Short mmCIF file of C-alpha atoms in Angstrom, two decimals:
data_model
loop_
_atom_site.label_atom_id
_atom_site.label_comp_id
_atom_site.label_asym_id
_atom_site.label_seq_id
_atom_site.Cartn_x
_atom_site.Cartn_y
_atom_site.Cartn_z
CA MET T 208 -18.44 0.63 -43.03
CA ALA T 209 -16.13 -0.20 -40.11
CA THR T 210 -13.84 -3.20 -40.47
CA PRO T 211 -13.76 -6.05 -37.89
CA GLN T 212 -10.34 -4.86 -36.80
CA ALA T 213 -11.69 -1.38 -36.04
CA LYS T 214 -14.52 -2.92 -34.00
CA VAL T 215 -12.06 -4.98 -31.96
CA LEU T 216 -9.99 -1.88 -31.19
CA ALA T 217 -13.11 -0.02 -30.12
CA ILE T 218 -14.57 -2.79 -27.92
CA LEU T 219 -11.49 -4.18 -26.14
CA PRO T 220 -10.60 -1.00 -24.20
CA LYS T 221 -14.18 -0.70 -22.96
CA ILE T 222 -13.80 -4.08 -21.24
CA THR T 223 -10.30 -3.71 -19.86
CA GLY T 224 -10.88 -0.05 -19.00
CA GLY T 225 -14.07 -0.95 -17.13
CA ILE T 226 -12.20 -3.52 -15.06
CA SER T 227 -9.48 -1.01 -14.26
CA PHE T 228 -12.01 1.70 -13.33
CA ILE T 229 -13.83 -0.61 -10.90
CA CYS T 230 -10.59 -1.72 -9.25
CA SER T 231 -9.28 1.84 -8.88
CA ALA T 232 -12.61 3.10 -7.53
CA TYR T 233 -12.55 0.31 -4.96
CA LEU T 234 -9.05 1.28 -3.80
CA VAL T 235 -10.07 4.93 -3.45
CA GLN T 236 -13.07 4.20 -1.25
CA HIS T 237 -11.20 1.49 0.66
CA ILE T 238 -8.45 3.91 1.65
CA LEU T 239 -10.61 6.97 2.27
CA ARG T 240 -12.98 5.07 4.57
CA ASP T 241 -10.19 3.86 6.84
CA PRO T 242 -8.86 6.60 9.18
CA ARG T 243 -5.67 4.67 9.77
CA LYS T 244 -4.89 4.34 6.06
CA ARG T 245 -5.71 7.99 5.44
CA LYS T 246 -2.83 8.91 7.78
CA ALA T 247 -0.21 6.75 6.03
CA THR T 248 1.91 8.15 3.20
CA TYR T 249 1.97 4.87 1.30
CA HIS T 250 -1.82 4.53 1.24
CA ARG T 251 -2.31 8.17 0.27
CA LEU T 252 0.06 7.76 -2.68
CA VAL T 253 -1.83 4.67 -3.83
CA CYS T 254 -5.08 6.60 -3.43
CA GLY T 255 -3.81 9.49 -5.57
CA MET T 256 -2.64 7.08 -8.26
CA SER T 257 -6.03 5.33 -8.22
CA ILE T 258 -7.90 8.64 -8.55
CA GLY T 259 -5.84 9.47 -11.64
CA ASP T 260 -6.53 6.03 -13.08
CA CYS T 261 -10.26 6.47 -12.53
CA PHE T 262 -10.24 9.53 -14.80
CA GLY T 263 -8.03 7.89 -17.42
CA SER T 264 -9.84 4.55 -17.41
CA PHE T 265 -13.35 5.96 -17.68
CA PHE T 266 -12.92 8.88 -20.09
CA GLY T 267 -10.14 7.31 -22.13
CA PHE T 268 -11.02 3.63 -22.32
CA VAL T 269 -14.58 2.96 -21.13
CA LEU T 270 -15.99 5.72 -23.34
CA SER T 271 -13.41 4.94 -26.03
CA THR T 272 -14.96 5.87 -29.40
CA TRP T 273 -18.34 7.07 -28.12
CA PRO T 274 -17.45 10.77 -27.57
CA MET T 275 -15.89 11.11 -31.06
CA PRO T 276 -17.66 13.13 -33.77
CA LYS T 277 -19.95 11.12 -36.01
CA GLU T 278 -18.33 12.56 -39.12
CA SER T 279 -15.00 10.96 -38.12
CA GLY T 280 -16.21 7.64 -39.56
CA ILE T 281 -14.87 5.66 -36.58
CA TRP T 282 -16.98 2.74 -35.39
CA GLY T 283 -19.10 3.67 -32.36
CA ALA T 284 -18.58 7.43 -32.71
CA SER T 285 -21.69 9.29 -31.56
CA GLY T 286 -20.49 12.63 -30.19
CA ASN T 287 -19.16 15.94 -31.46
CA LEU T 288 -16.10 18.17 -31.08
CA GLN T 289 -17.15 19.26 -27.59
CA THR T 290 -17.56 15.73 -26.25
CA VAL T 291 -14.27 14.53 -27.73
CA ALA T 292 -12.52 17.56 -26.22
CA ALA T 293 -13.99 16.84 -22.77
CA ALA T 294 -13.04 13.16 -22.95
CA GLY T 295 -9.56 14.02 -24.21
CA PHE T 296 -9.08 16.53 -21.38
CA PHE T 297 -9.73 13.97 -18.61
CA ASN T 298 -7.90 11.24 -20.51
CA GLN T 299 -4.75 13.37 -20.73
CA ALA T 300 -4.90 14.26 -17.04
CA GLY T 301 -5.56 10.73 -15.79
CA ASN T 302 -3.08 8.95 -18.05
CA LEU T 303 -0.25 11.28 -17.00
CA ILE T 304 -1.10 11.43 -13.28
CA THR T 305 -1.01 7.64 -12.95
CA PRO T 306 2.56 7.00 -14.21
CA MET T 307 3.80 10.07 -12.32
CA TYR T 308 2.47 8.55 -9.10
CA ASN T 309 4.39 5.38 -9.95
CA GLY T 310 7.49 7.54 -9.91
CA MET T 311 6.52 9.06 -6.57
CA LEU T 312 6.01 5.60 -5.09
CA ALA T 313 9.51 4.70 -6.25
CA ILE T 314 10.88 7.75 -4.42
CA PHE T 315 8.92 6.74 -1.32
CA TYR T 316 10.45 3.25 -1.35
CA LEU T 317 13.90 4.72 -1.97
CA LEU T 318 13.68 6.99 1.08
CA LEU T 319 12.23 4.20 3.20
CA LEU T 320 14.61 1.39 2.29
CA ARG T 321 17.88 2.93 1.19
CA TYR T 322 18.02 6.08 3.31
CA ASN T 323 16.04 4.73 6.31
CA TRP T 324 13.69 7.69 6.52
CA THR T 325 10.94 7.40 9.09
CA ASP T 326 7.32 7.91 8.13
CA SER T 327 7.19 11.21 10.01
CA ARG T 328 10.16 12.50 8.02
CA ILE T 329 8.68 11.35 4.71
CA LYS T 330 5.46 13.17 5.54
CA LYS T 331 7.35 16.47 5.52
CA ILE T 332 8.00 16.11 1.79
CA GLU T 333 4.78 14.24 0.99
CA PRO T 334 3.02 17.36 -0.39
CA TRP T 335 5.61 17.43 -3.16
CA LEU T 336 4.97 13.78 -3.95
CA HIS T 337 1.35 14.72 -4.66
CA ALA T 338 1.97 18.14 -6.19
CA ILE T 339 4.25 16.91 -9.00
CA PRO T 340 1.81 14.38 -10.55
CA MET T 341 -1.23 16.61 -10.07
CA THR T 342 0.48 19.70 -11.50
CA LEU T 343 1.83 17.90 -14.56
CA GLY T 344 -1.42 16.01 -15.18
CA TRP T 345 -3.92 18.82 -14.86
CA GLY T 346 -1.51 21.45 -16.22
CA THR T 347 -0.96 19.64 -19.52
CA ALA T 348 -4.67 18.78 -19.71
CA PHE T 349 -5.67 22.45 -19.50
CA ALA T 350 -2.92 23.42 -21.94
CA GLY T 351 -4.24 20.91 -24.47
CA LEU T 352 -7.74 22.25 -24.00
CA PHE T 353 -6.69 25.86 -24.66
CA LEU T 354 -4.61 24.80 -27.70
CA ASP T 355 -7.50 22.80 -29.24
CA LEU T 356 -5.45 19.61 -29.36
CA TYR T 357 -8.05 16.97 -28.52
CA GLY T 358 -9.63 14.87 -31.23
CA PRO T 359 -10.31 11.24 -32.25
CA ALA T 360 -7.08 9.21 -31.95
CA ASN T 361 -8.19 5.90 -33.51
CA TRP T 362 -9.70 4.21 -30.42
CA ILE T 363 -9.37 6.92 -27.70
CA SER T 364 -10.05 10.63 -27.39
CA TRP T 365 -6.69 12.34 -27.04
CA ILE T 366 -4.25 14.65 -28.82
CA ALA T 367 -5.01 13.97 -32.48
CA PRO T 368 -5.56 15.80 -35.81
CA PHE T 369 -9.07 16.56 -37.07
CA PRO T 370 -10.44 16.30 -39.69
CA SER T 371 -7.27 14.48 -40.88
CA ALA T 372 -3.50 14.43 -40.50
CA ALA T 373 -3.06 15.83 -44.00
CA ALA T 374 -5.39 18.75 -43.30
CA CYS T 375 -3.53 19.57 -40.09
CA GLN T 376 -0.27 20.15 -41.94
CA VAL T 377 -1.57 23.70 -42.40
CA ARG T 378 -2.91 25.72 -39.51
CA GLU T 379 -5.80 27.24 -41.48
CA THR T 380 -7.30 23.87 -42.47
CA CYS T 381 -6.82 22.15 -39.10
CA GLU T 382 -9.76 22.21 -36.71
CA ARG T 383 -8.08 20.22 -33.93
CA GLY T 384 -4.62 18.93 -33.10
CA TYR T 385 -2.30 21.21 -35.06
CA ASN T 386 1.31 20.05 -34.59
CA PHE T 387 -0.07 17.06 -32.65
CA ASN T 388 3.12 14.95 -32.81
CA PHE T 389 5.12 17.56 -30.94
CA TYR T 390 2.53 17.92 -28.20
CA ARG T 391 2.18 14.15 -27.77
CA TRP T 392 5.85 13.97 -26.94
CA ALA T 393 5.85 17.13 -24.84
CA PHE T 394 2.69 16.33 -22.84
CA LEU T 395 3.02 12.56 -22.29
CA TYR T 396 5.81 10.51 -23.86
CA ALA T 397 8.73 12.58 -22.53
CA GLU T 398 7.42 12.50 -18.94
CA VAL T 399 6.57 8.80 -19.01
CA TRP T 400 9.85 7.69 -20.57
CA PHE T 401 11.85 9.85 -18.18
CA THR T 402 9.92 8.26 -15.30
CA MET T 403 10.74 4.80 -16.65
CA VAL T 404 14.46 5.55 -16.67
CA TYR T 405 14.71 7.00 -13.18
CA VAL T 406 12.42 4.30 -11.74
CA VAL T 407 14.85 1.67 -13.06
CA VAL T 408 17.74 3.54 -11.43
CA ILE T 409 15.85 3.78 -8.13
CA MET T 410 15.00 0.08 -8.15
CA LEU T 411 18.67 -0.79 -8.69
CA MET T 412 19.64 1.39 -5.74
CA ILE T 413 17.00 -0.29 -3.56
CA TYR T 414 18.08 -3.76 -4.61
CA MET T 415 21.74 -3.03 -3.83
CA LYS T 416 20.79 -1.63 -0.41
CA VAL T 417 18.66 -4.62 0.55
CA ARG T 418 21.31 -7.02 -0.74
CA ASP T 419 23.94 -5.32 1.42
CA LEU T 420 21.55 -5.44 4.39
CA GLU T 421 21.09 -9.16 3.98
CA THR T 422 24.82 -9.73 3.50
CA ASN T 423 25.91 -7.70 6.52
CA SER T 424 23.05 -8.51 8.89
CA ASP T 425 24.98 -11.34 10.52
CA LYS T 426 27.99 -9.07 11.17
CA TYR T 427 26.11 -6.68 13.40
CA ARG T 428 24.66 -8.40 16.43
CA PHE T 429 24.18 -5.23 18.49
CA ARG T 430 21.88 -2.31 17.86
CA ASN T 431 21.64 0.82 20.01
CA GLY T 432 23.96 -0.89 22.47
CA LYS T 433 21.67 -3.92 22.83
CA ALA T 434 22.08 -7.45 21.59
CA VAL T 435 19.94 -8.37 18.59
CA SER T 436 18.80 -11.96 18.43
CA ALA T 437 19.07 -14.05 15.28
CA GLU T 438 15.28 -14.13 15.08
CA ASP T 439 15.09 -10.32 15.09
CA ARG T 440 17.76 -10.08 12.41
CA LEU T 441 15.89 -12.52 10.21
CA LYS T 442 12.68 -10.63 10.87
CA ARG T 443 14.19 -7.33 9.73
CA ARG T 444 15.73 -8.94 6.67
CA ALA T 445 12.41 -10.54 5.73
CA LYS T 446 10.58 -7.24 6.04
CA SER T 447 13.15 -5.40 3.92
CA ARG T 448 12.80 -8.08 1.27
CA ARG T 449 9.01 -7.87 1.48
CA VAL T 450 8.91 -4.11 0.99
CA MET T 451 11.43 -4.30 -1.86
CA ASN T 452 9.36 -6.95 -3.62
CA GLN T 453 6.27 -4.80 -3.29
CA SER T 454 8.05 -1.87 -4.90
CA PHE T 455 9.16 -4.14 -7.74
CA TYR T 456 5.56 -5.26 -8.26
CA PHE T 457 4.38 -1.67 -8.73
CA VAL T 458 7.21 -0.96 -11.16
CA GLY T 459 6.48 -4.17 -13.03
CA ALA T 460 2.82 -3.16 -13.41
CA PHE T 461 3.93 0.24 -14.66
CA PHE T 462 6.16 -1.26 -17.35
CA LEU T 463 3.62 -3.91 -18.35
CA THR T 464 1.04 -1.16 -18.85
CA TRP T 465 3.25 1.02 -21.04
CA ILE T 466 5.50 -1.48 -22.83
CA PHE T 467 3.31 -2.08 -25.91
CA GLY T 468 2.44 1.58 -26.34
CA THR T 469 6.15 2.41 -26.12
CA ILE T 470 7.02 -0.20 -28.74
CA THR T 471 4.28 1.11 -31.02
CA ARG T 472 5.49 4.70 -30.79
CA LEU T 473 9.12 3.72 -31.34
CA ILE T 474 8.29 1.72 -34.48
CA GLN T 475 6.00 4.47 -35.72
CA THR T 476 8.66 7.13 -35.13
CA ILE T 477 11.47 5.15 -36.80
CA SER T 478 9.70 3.53 -39.75
CA GLY T 479 6.25 5.10 -39.85
CA LEU T 480 4.61 1.67 -39.62
CA VAL T 481 1.96 0.45 -37.19
CA TYR T 482 1.37 -3.27 -36.52
CA TYR T 483 -2.17 -4.31 -35.72
CA GLU T 484 -1.13 -7.12 -33.37
CA ILE T 485 0.86 -4.74 -31.17
CA ILE T 486 -2.05 -2.28 -31.13
CA VAL T 487 -4.36 -5.08 -29.90
CA LEU T 488 -1.95 -5.88 -27.06
CA MET T 489 -1.85 -2.17 -26.29
CA THR T 490 -5.64 -1.97 -26.01
CA ILE T 491 -5.57 -4.93 -23.60
CA PHE T 492 -2.72 -3.97 -21.26
CA PHE T 493 -2.64 -0.17 -21.42
CA PRO T 494 -6.05 0.27 -19.71
CA LEU T 495 -5.27 -2.30 -16.97
CA GLN T 496 -3.08 -0.11 -14.73
CA GLY T 497 -5.80 0.10 -12.08
CA PHE T 498 -6.33 -3.66 -12.11
CA PHE T 499 -2.62 -4.32 -11.61
CA ASN T 500 -2.48 -1.80 -8.77
CA PHE T 501 -5.46 -3.49 -7.13
CA VAL T 502 -3.85 -6.93 -7.30
CA ILE T 503 -0.56 -5.67 -5.83
CA TYR T 504 -2.27 -3.70 -3.08
CA LYS T 505 -4.55 -6.56 -2.05
CA LYS T 506 -1.68 -9.04 -2.27
CA ALA T 507 -0.10 -7.10 0.57
CA THR T 508 -3.21 -6.37 2.65
CA LEU T 509 -4.54 -9.93 2.33
CA CYS T 510 -1.58 -11.38 4.27
CA PRO T 511 -2.99 -13.51 7.08
CA SER T 512 -2.62 -12.51 10.70
CA ARG T 513 0.74 -13.35 12.14
CA PRO T 514 0.68 -16.74 13.84
CA LYS T 515 1.16 -17.03 17.56
CA LYS T 516 4.77 -17.60 18.52
CA THR T 517 3.74 -20.17 21.15
CA SER T 518 2.44 -23.23 19.32
CA PRO T 519 -0.65 -24.95 20.74
CA SER T 520 -0.32 -28.26 22.56
CA PRO T 521 -0.57 -31.31 20.28
CA GLU T 522 -3.21 -32.95 22.46
CA LYS T 523 -5.65 -30.11 21.72
CA PRO T 524 -5.79 -29.80 17.91
CA GLU T 525 -9.16 -28.05 18.04
CA GLN T 526 -7.46 -25.05 19.67
CA ALA T 527 -4.94 -24.91 16.82
CA GLN T 528 -7.81 -24.74 14.35
CA GLN T 529 -9.36 -21.87 16.27
CA GLN T 530 -6.11 -19.91 16.06
CA GLN T 531 -6.15 -19.98 12.25
CA PRO T 532 -7.58 -16.81 10.62
CA LYS T 533 -10.95 -17.17 8.95
CA ARG T 534 -11.81 -15.77 5.56
CA GLY T 535 -14.66 -13.34 5.24
CA LEU T 536 -16.38 -11.85 2.20
CA PHE T 537 -14.37 -12.17 -1.07
CA GLY T 538 -11.70 -14.14 0.82
CA PHE T 539 -10.49 -11.21 2.90
CA PHE T 540 -8.95 -12.26 6.18
CA ARG T 541 -10.65 -11.36 9.41
CA ARG T 542 -9.51 -12.14 12.91
CA ASN T 543 -10.97 -15.07 14.78
CA GLU T 544 -10.22 -14.93 18.47
CA PRO T 545 -11.08 -18.15 20.33
CA GLU T 546 -13.87 -17.83 22.80
CA GLN T 547 -12.72 -17.88 26.42
CA PRO T 548 -14.84 -19.70 29.02
CA GLU T 549 -16.38 -17.52 31.67
CA ILE T 550 -14.96 -18.27 35.13
CA SER T 551 -15.09 -16.41 38.39
CA LYS T 552 -12.13 -14.54 39.85
CA THR T 553 -11.77 -17.11 42.62
CA GLN T 554 -11.59 -19.95 40.09
CA ALA T 555 -8.99 -18.04 38.09
CA LEU T 556 -6.86 -17.53 41.19
CA GLU T 557 -7.13 -21.17 42.22
CA ALA T 558 -6.23 -22.36 38.73
CA SER T 559 -3.14 -20.12 38.46
CA ALA T 560 -1.75 -20.54 42.00
CA PRO T 561 1.01 -23.19 42.51
CA PHE T 562 -0.21 -23.71 46.09
CA SER T 563 -3.41 -23.18 48.02
CA VAL T 564 -4.86 -19.71 47.69
CA PRO T 565 -4.85 -17.85 51.00
CA LYS T 566 -8.19 -16.64 52.19
CA GLY T 567 -8.91 -13.11 53.20
CA ALA T 568 -10.51 -11.94 56.40
CA GLY T 569 -13.60 -13.96 57.25
CA GLY T 570 -12.95 -16.49 54.49
CA ALA T 571 -13.41 -13.91 51.74
CA PRO T 572 -11.51 -14.29 48.48
CA PRO T 573 -8.06 -12.67 48.46
CA PRO T 574 -7.64 -9.23 46.91
CA THR T 575 -7.01 -9.07 43.18
CA TYR T 576 -4.11 -6.98 41.98
CA ARG T 577 -4.21 -5.53 38.48
CA VAL T 578 -1.21 -4.61 36.39
CA PRO T 579 -0.89 -3.16 32.88
CA SER T 580 -1.27 -5.76 30.16
CA ASP T 581 2.22 -5.24 28.72
CA VAL T 582 3.75 -6.24 32.06
CA ALA T 583 1.31 -9.13 32.25
CA ARG T 584 2.60 -10.44 28.96
CA GLN T 585 6.17 -10.23 30.19
CA LEU T 586 5.32 -12.05 33.41
CA ALA T 587 3.46 -14.79 31.57
CA TYR T 588 6.22 -15.18 28.97
CA ASP T 589 3.75 -14.24 26.25
CA SER T 590 6.01 -12.67 23.60
CA ASP T 591 3.25 -11.99 21.09
CA ASP T 592 3.73 -8.25 20.65
CA ASP T 593 2.74 -8.20 16.97
CA ASP T 594 -1.02 -8.43 17.43
CA ASP T 595 -2.77 -5.35 16.03
CA GLU T 596 -5.77 -5.71 18.32
CA GLU T 597 -5.72 -3.44 21.34
CA ASP T 598 -5.41 -5.29 24.63
CA ASP T 599 -7.53 -4.53 27.65
CA ASP T 600 -6.03 -1.80 29.77
CA TYR T 601 -5.49 -4.04 32.77
CA ALA T 602 -5.07 -7.76 33.45
CA ALA T 603 -5.72 -9.52 36.77
CA PHE T 604 -2.94 -11.28 38.65
CA ASN T 605 -2.63 -13.35 41.78
CA PRO T 606 -0.50 -11.66 44.48
CA SER T 607 0.60 -15.04 45.83
CA THR T 608 2.64 -15.64 42.66
CA MET T 609 4.12 -12.14 42.46
CA SER T 610 7.43 -11.01 43.86
CA ALA T 611 7.99 -8.16 46.26
CA ASP T 612 9.25 -5.92 43.46
CA GLN T 613 6.10 -6.58 41.50
CA LEU T 614 3.85 -5.81 44.44
CA ALA T 615 5.75 -2.59 45.08
CA ASP T 616 5.33 -1.47 41.49
CA THR T 617 1.68 -2.56 41.23
CA PRO T 618 -0.94 0.23 41.63
CA ARG T 619 -3.50 -0.62 44.35
CA ASN T 620 -6.79 0.76 45.38
CA SER T 621 -6.35 3.44 48.00
CA GLN T 622 -9.07 1.80 50.09
CA GLY T 623 -7.06 -1.34 50.73
CA GLY T 624 -7.34 -4.85 49.46
CA GLY T 625 -9.69 -4.38 46.52
CA SER T 626 -8.65 -4.25 42.88
CA VAL T 627 -7.67 -1.00 41.28
CA SER T 628 -10.80 0.92 40.41
CA SER T 629 -9.27 3.85 38.53
CA THR T 630 -7.54 3.37 35.17
CA THR T 631 -6.19 6.88 34.82
CA SER T 632 -2.57 7.50 34.02
CA SER T 633 -1.94 8.78 37.53
CA ASN T 634 -2.45 5.26 38.92
CA ARG T 635 -0.05 3.65 36.46
CA PRO T 636 3.63 3.37 37.27
CA SER T 637 5.82 5.15 34.74
CA LYS T 638 8.28 2.26 34.53
CA PHE T 639 8.09 -1.45 35.18
CA LYS T 640 10.71 -4.07 35.75
CA SER T 641 10.62 -7.14 33.57
CA VAL T 642 10.73 -10.19 35.85
CA ASN T 643 10.39 -13.90 35.42
CA MET T 644 7.91 -16.09 37.28
CA THR T 645 10.24 -16.41 40.26
CA GLY T 646 10.54 -12.67 40.70
CA THR T 647 14.12 -12.32 39.42
CA VAL T 648 14.78 -8.98 37.76
CA MET T 649 15.67 -9.44 34.08
CA HIS T 650 16.08 -5.84 32.92
CA GLU T 651 14.66 -2.47 33.84
CA SER T 652 14.38 -0.75 30.50
CA ILE T 653 11.88 -1.38 27.78
CA GLU T 654 13.41 -1.53 24.32
CA GLU T 655 12.58 1.48 22.22
CA GLU T 656 10.29 1.05 19.28
CA ASP T 657 11.88 0.80 15.87
CA ASP T 658 10.32 3.41 13.61
CA GLU T 659 11.88 2.11 10.43
CA PHE T 660 10.86 -1.53 10.59
CA ASP T 661 7.98 -1.65 13.07
CA ASP T 662 5.90 -4.77 12.57
CA ASP T 663 3.15 -3.79 14.97
CA ASP T 664 1.37 -1.43 12.59
CA ASP T 665 1.85 -3.17 9.29
CA ASP T 666 -1.51 -4.29 7.98
CA ASP T 667 -0.13 -4.54 4.49
CA CYS T 668 2.77 -6.87 5.22
CA GLY T 669 5.20 -4.41 3.72
CA VAL T 670 4.61 -0.78 4.46
#
């Protein structure tokens, strides 16, 4: 008859493993359904890690003791040698793929933060970042299957002796798991512990790089020959810190998952003893890798939309409330754009003109000029260039408030005074001058986009 302690060890991983499986499955479908995330290296690495955790969580922890042979005497065992071998095969693959992907994420953050690699450059080596975990995980899983290593290992199906450890001292009397201690180290512990060491080294390198960036940011006020404002420097420092913190979160989850199993194996190797309390903590935290990954991933993607840089007027507080992002299902942020009143073109011109609007021929409304929306934002002093929503291709402007340079650079309808009817690239000027509201030329070049720390595409507040 099974003891209460054995029942606890059999039931706990089913609960924590089920939570981890649901969280990892959510991340997989969440990333695969989004075309934008499918193109990003960071999201694809998280997706690969979640796929590995799905296998490990379900076959290793949710099934737990169920696939084990009935004759093993373990509580909940209701399978046979074939079912325990199948569960052990997927458990070995999943539980090695997941920590290996943690190591690949550390390499990704190292290249991004310390060596300033662009995403396009990282994508050139991305196949290796997927090939290493998948090759090690599935390779060792197939090797264990061919070597008949999988059996009941207390509360999971993995590399274990059957019918007993004493019987497996001799090859002829061992049905499963001959020389199991060696293969446990060769197929899992060595890879995981090596990953732990080099992840710590990588995190130290990242921390030193970000610390130097923060220390020296005030010394360099020019970049690519252009002055960098204090706000931009603080923005870049904040993003570096944000990405570094996210990398530390993933590493922390990795260590929290494996710390109690590592302590157990060390004590068992040195003294041959096993402490029940540590095993209980292992059954709680070891299956929760997917849950920790989910929390870290959603912590980044749940960042609210960036606030407008131009604060609303104090006499209209209801507009300030409309600017705040609303929460949708499960608290996820969704954008809430304030509704704009519908007005005619003539009313818009009259409201924006500093003097009376000139009439066209026969009293008709004046012609409406249309310019690209990025120039419109510059003219209107709207510096909000961080919004992820795509702007309309063209925005209407009043010619009475535009300078001669603006009118010369503005595409017009070939038929005369009407607004531009074609939105093809042939009607758009290749270069625009940035001017203020009085028509004074500010500069003629548009600052190049920063590939390393571009805030326009970051829906995860870090990567």
